[in-house]
Amino acid sequence: MAFTEGIKQSKEGIQLIIEANNIMSEAVVNHFLFTWQWWFGIGLFIVPWIIWLLFRKKESSGRLLLGGLTTIILSLIIDLIAVSLGLWSYPMEFSPVAPLLLLPYHFSLVPVAVMFAIQIKPKANSLLKGAILAALSAFVGMKFFVLIHFYDPKNWLSIYDFCIYLFLFYVAFWFSKIRGYESISEQ
């Protein structure tokens, strides 16, 4: 009996999620699409990658991209958990399809910033580099996003964001240092 009741509640929950996504999609189409905020968000999605393509350390592109991909995956997981728990939210959405997933923070700003932080001064103290990136992201970047209504931290403290950004940097840094890259065709 308990399992059947769980399935019923799960179906009701899924229906509520679908309804919430429909409301968010309507907000994008009817209120956000083509506003200056929407264009700004799209720019934040595209411009960092163009800058990275121009200024990346080309011989380290694979390692940097692995760090960036790791950052994308981890930031999405953290965000999905935090948003589902109501710890913070993103009032401004950019895509009517899966509105929560197409955010410039996850797929562009954070991974590109992390890749540049890894690339710049490679012999510098990684703790210092990570702390600088985390401080700029948490105490400057996120405050700016609050100001333009892209991010609502609710009761979430900036120091927690600092810890998350430091964690993201260090995991990406570790992945970028993995030894064992060899061409598959050479085996």
XYZ file of C-alpha atoms in Angstrom:
187
model
C 0.000 0.000 0.000
C 2.748 2.485 0.912
C 4.461 1.991 -2.454
C 1.228 2.638 -4.360
C 0.614 5.786 -2.308
C 4.184 6.893 -3.081
C 3.590 6.430 -6.818
C 0.404 8.493 -6.560
C 2.200 11.309 -4.711
C 5.057 11.162 -7.202
C 2.647 11.603 -10.116
C 1.010 14.562 -8.346
C 4.432 16.116 -7.770
C 5.407 15.650 -11.402
C 2.171 17.348 -12.462
C 2.995 20.321 -10.201
C 6.475 20.539 -11.725
C 4.953 20.551 -15.226
C 2.544 23.310 -14.199
C 5.390 25.354 -12.676
C 7.471 24.943 -15.842
C 4.483 26.114 -17.911
C 4.189 29.247 -15.755
C 7.921 29.916 -16.072
C 7.815 29.363 -19.831
C 4.927 31.817 -20.164
C 6.943 34.391 -18.187
C 9.862 33.987 -20.600
C 7.727 34.255 -23.737
C 5.370 36.997 -22.532
C 7.592 39.136 -20.298
C 11.321 38.425 -20.594
C 11.971 37.600 -24.248
C 13.844 40.390 -26.080
C 14.056 42.704 -23.045
C 17.451 44.273 -22.320
C 17.849 41.802 -19.440
C 17.213 38.876 -21.766
C 19.733 40.180 -24.321
C 22.228 40.816 -21.526
C 21.812 37.229 -20.319
C 22.257 35.882 -23.849
C 25.392 38.004 -24.153
C 26.671 36.578 -20.872
C 26.089 33.155 -22.374
C 28.004 33.796 -25.635
C 30.670 36.475 -25.029
C 32.726 34.615 -22.368
C 33.194 31.671 -24.743
C 34.323 33.979 -27.552
C 36.823 35.614 -25.198
C 38.006 32.188 -24.044
C 38.471 30.988 -27.639
C 40.601 34.044 -28.380
C 42.721 34.084 -25.210
C 42.947 30.490 -24.028
C 46.263 28.716 -23.789
C 45.738 26.694 -26.970
C 48.081 23.835 -26.103
C 46.130 23.309 -22.863
C 42.641 23.522 -24.375
C 41.749 19.897 -23.602
C 42.772 20.148 -19.957
C 41.005 23.472 -19.539
C 37.843 22.163 -21.195
C 37.835 19.171 -18.846
C 37.982 21.597 -15.919
C 35.231 23.691 -17.498
C 32.998 20.683 -18.150
C 33.502 19.516 -14.583
C 32.505 22.992 -13.387
C 29.345 22.937 -15.524
C 28.267 19.545 -14.207
C 28.943 20.355 -10.556
C 27.356 23.809 -10.692
C 24.223 22.349 -12.277
C 23.981 19.638 -9.614
C 24.479 22.144 -6.788
C 21.955 24.539 -8.319
C 19.301 21.902 -8.927
C 19.568 20.739 -5.322
C 19.552 24.265 -3.876
C 16.672 25.509 -6.036
C 14.600 22.405 -5.263
C 15.193 23.043 -1.540
C 14.238 26.703 -1.951
C 17.636 27.999 -0.819
C 17.831 30.437 -3.731
C 16.064 31.085 -7.023
C 16.548 32.650 -10.429
C 13.619 34.993 -11.123
C 14.926 35.866 -14.603
C 14.678 32.979 -17.057
C 16.107 32.876 -20.570
C 14.568 29.863 -22.271
C 10.937 28.745 -22.424
C 12.129 25.131 -22.676
C 13.632 23.810 -19.426
C 13.926 27.380 -18.146
C 16.108 26.511 -15.175
C 18.791 24.796 -17.224
C 19.730 27.509 -19.712
C 21.446 29.926 -17.412
C 24.558 31.842 -18.434
C 26.097 31.155 -15.019
C 26.283 27.397 -15.439
C 27.226 27.062 -19.053
C 29.380 30.108 -19.582
C 30.358 32.539 -16.831
C 31.464 30.118 -14.130
C 33.280 27.547 -16.309
C 35.054 30.217 -18.378
C 36.069 32.125 -15.239
C 37.379 28.906 -13.689
C 39.290 27.984 -16.856
C 40.925 31.427 -16.969
C 41.777 31.221 -13.263
C 43.447 27.847 -13.846
C 45.307 29.164 -16.904
C 46.545 32.489 -15.496
C 49.832 32.288 -13.591
C 49.939 28.476 -13.496
C 52.756 28.423 -10.913
C 50.948 30.783 -8.515
C 49.424 29.515 -5.288
C 46.217 27.719 -6.263
C 44.587 28.551 -2.913
C 45.130 32.249 -3.561
C 43.838 31.985 -7.137
C 40.778 30.043 -6.011
C 40.101 32.474 -3.165
C 40.323 35.482 -5.492
C 37.966 33.854 -8.001
C 35.548 32.813 -5.244
C 35.584 36.268 -3.641
C 34.978 38.080 -6.933
C 32.219 35.650 -7.871
C 30.446 35.568 -4.504
C 30.871 39.123 -3.270
C 30.832 41.053 -6.559
C 29.257 38.923 -9.302
C 26.391 37.494 -7.293
C 25.619 40.892 -5.720
C 25.395 42.343 -9.235
C 23.014 39.555 -10.288
C 20.851 40.281 -7.240
C 20.777 43.952 -8.246
C 19.503 43.166 -11.770
C 17.088 40.459 -10.521
C 18.870 37.504 -12.114
C 19.427 35.861 -8.711
C 17.429 35.796 -5.468
C 19.557 34.434 -2.615
C 16.625 34.390 -0.161
C 18.433 33.881 3.184
C 21.545 32.401 1.577
C 24.756 34.116 2.714
C 27.480 35.223 0.318
C 30.073 33.323 2.335
C 28.294 30.107 1.321
C 28.603 31.141 -2.330
C 32.296 31.808 -1.674
C 32.717 28.232 -0.414
C 30.855 26.822 -3.433
C 33.006 28.775 -5.906
C 36.174 27.738 -4.097
C 35.014 24.104 -4.249
C 34.208 24.399 -7.981
C 37.629 25.909 -8.665
C 39.498 23.210 -6.770
C 37.670 20.287 -8.354
C 38.183 21.770 -11.833
C 41.819 22.519 -10.971
C 42.327 18.903 -9.910
C 40.736 17.576 -13.121
C 42.891 19.898 -15.219
C 46.027 18.434 -13.613
C 45.239 14.774 -14.323
C 48.193 12.998 -15.925
C 47.216 10.278 -18.319
C 46.161 12.011 -21.463
C 47.195 9.948 -24.416
C 45.686 9.755 -27.847
C 43.344 6.797 -28.248
C 44.740 6.134 -31.717
C 48.242 5.650 -30.252
C 47.235 2.618 -28.180
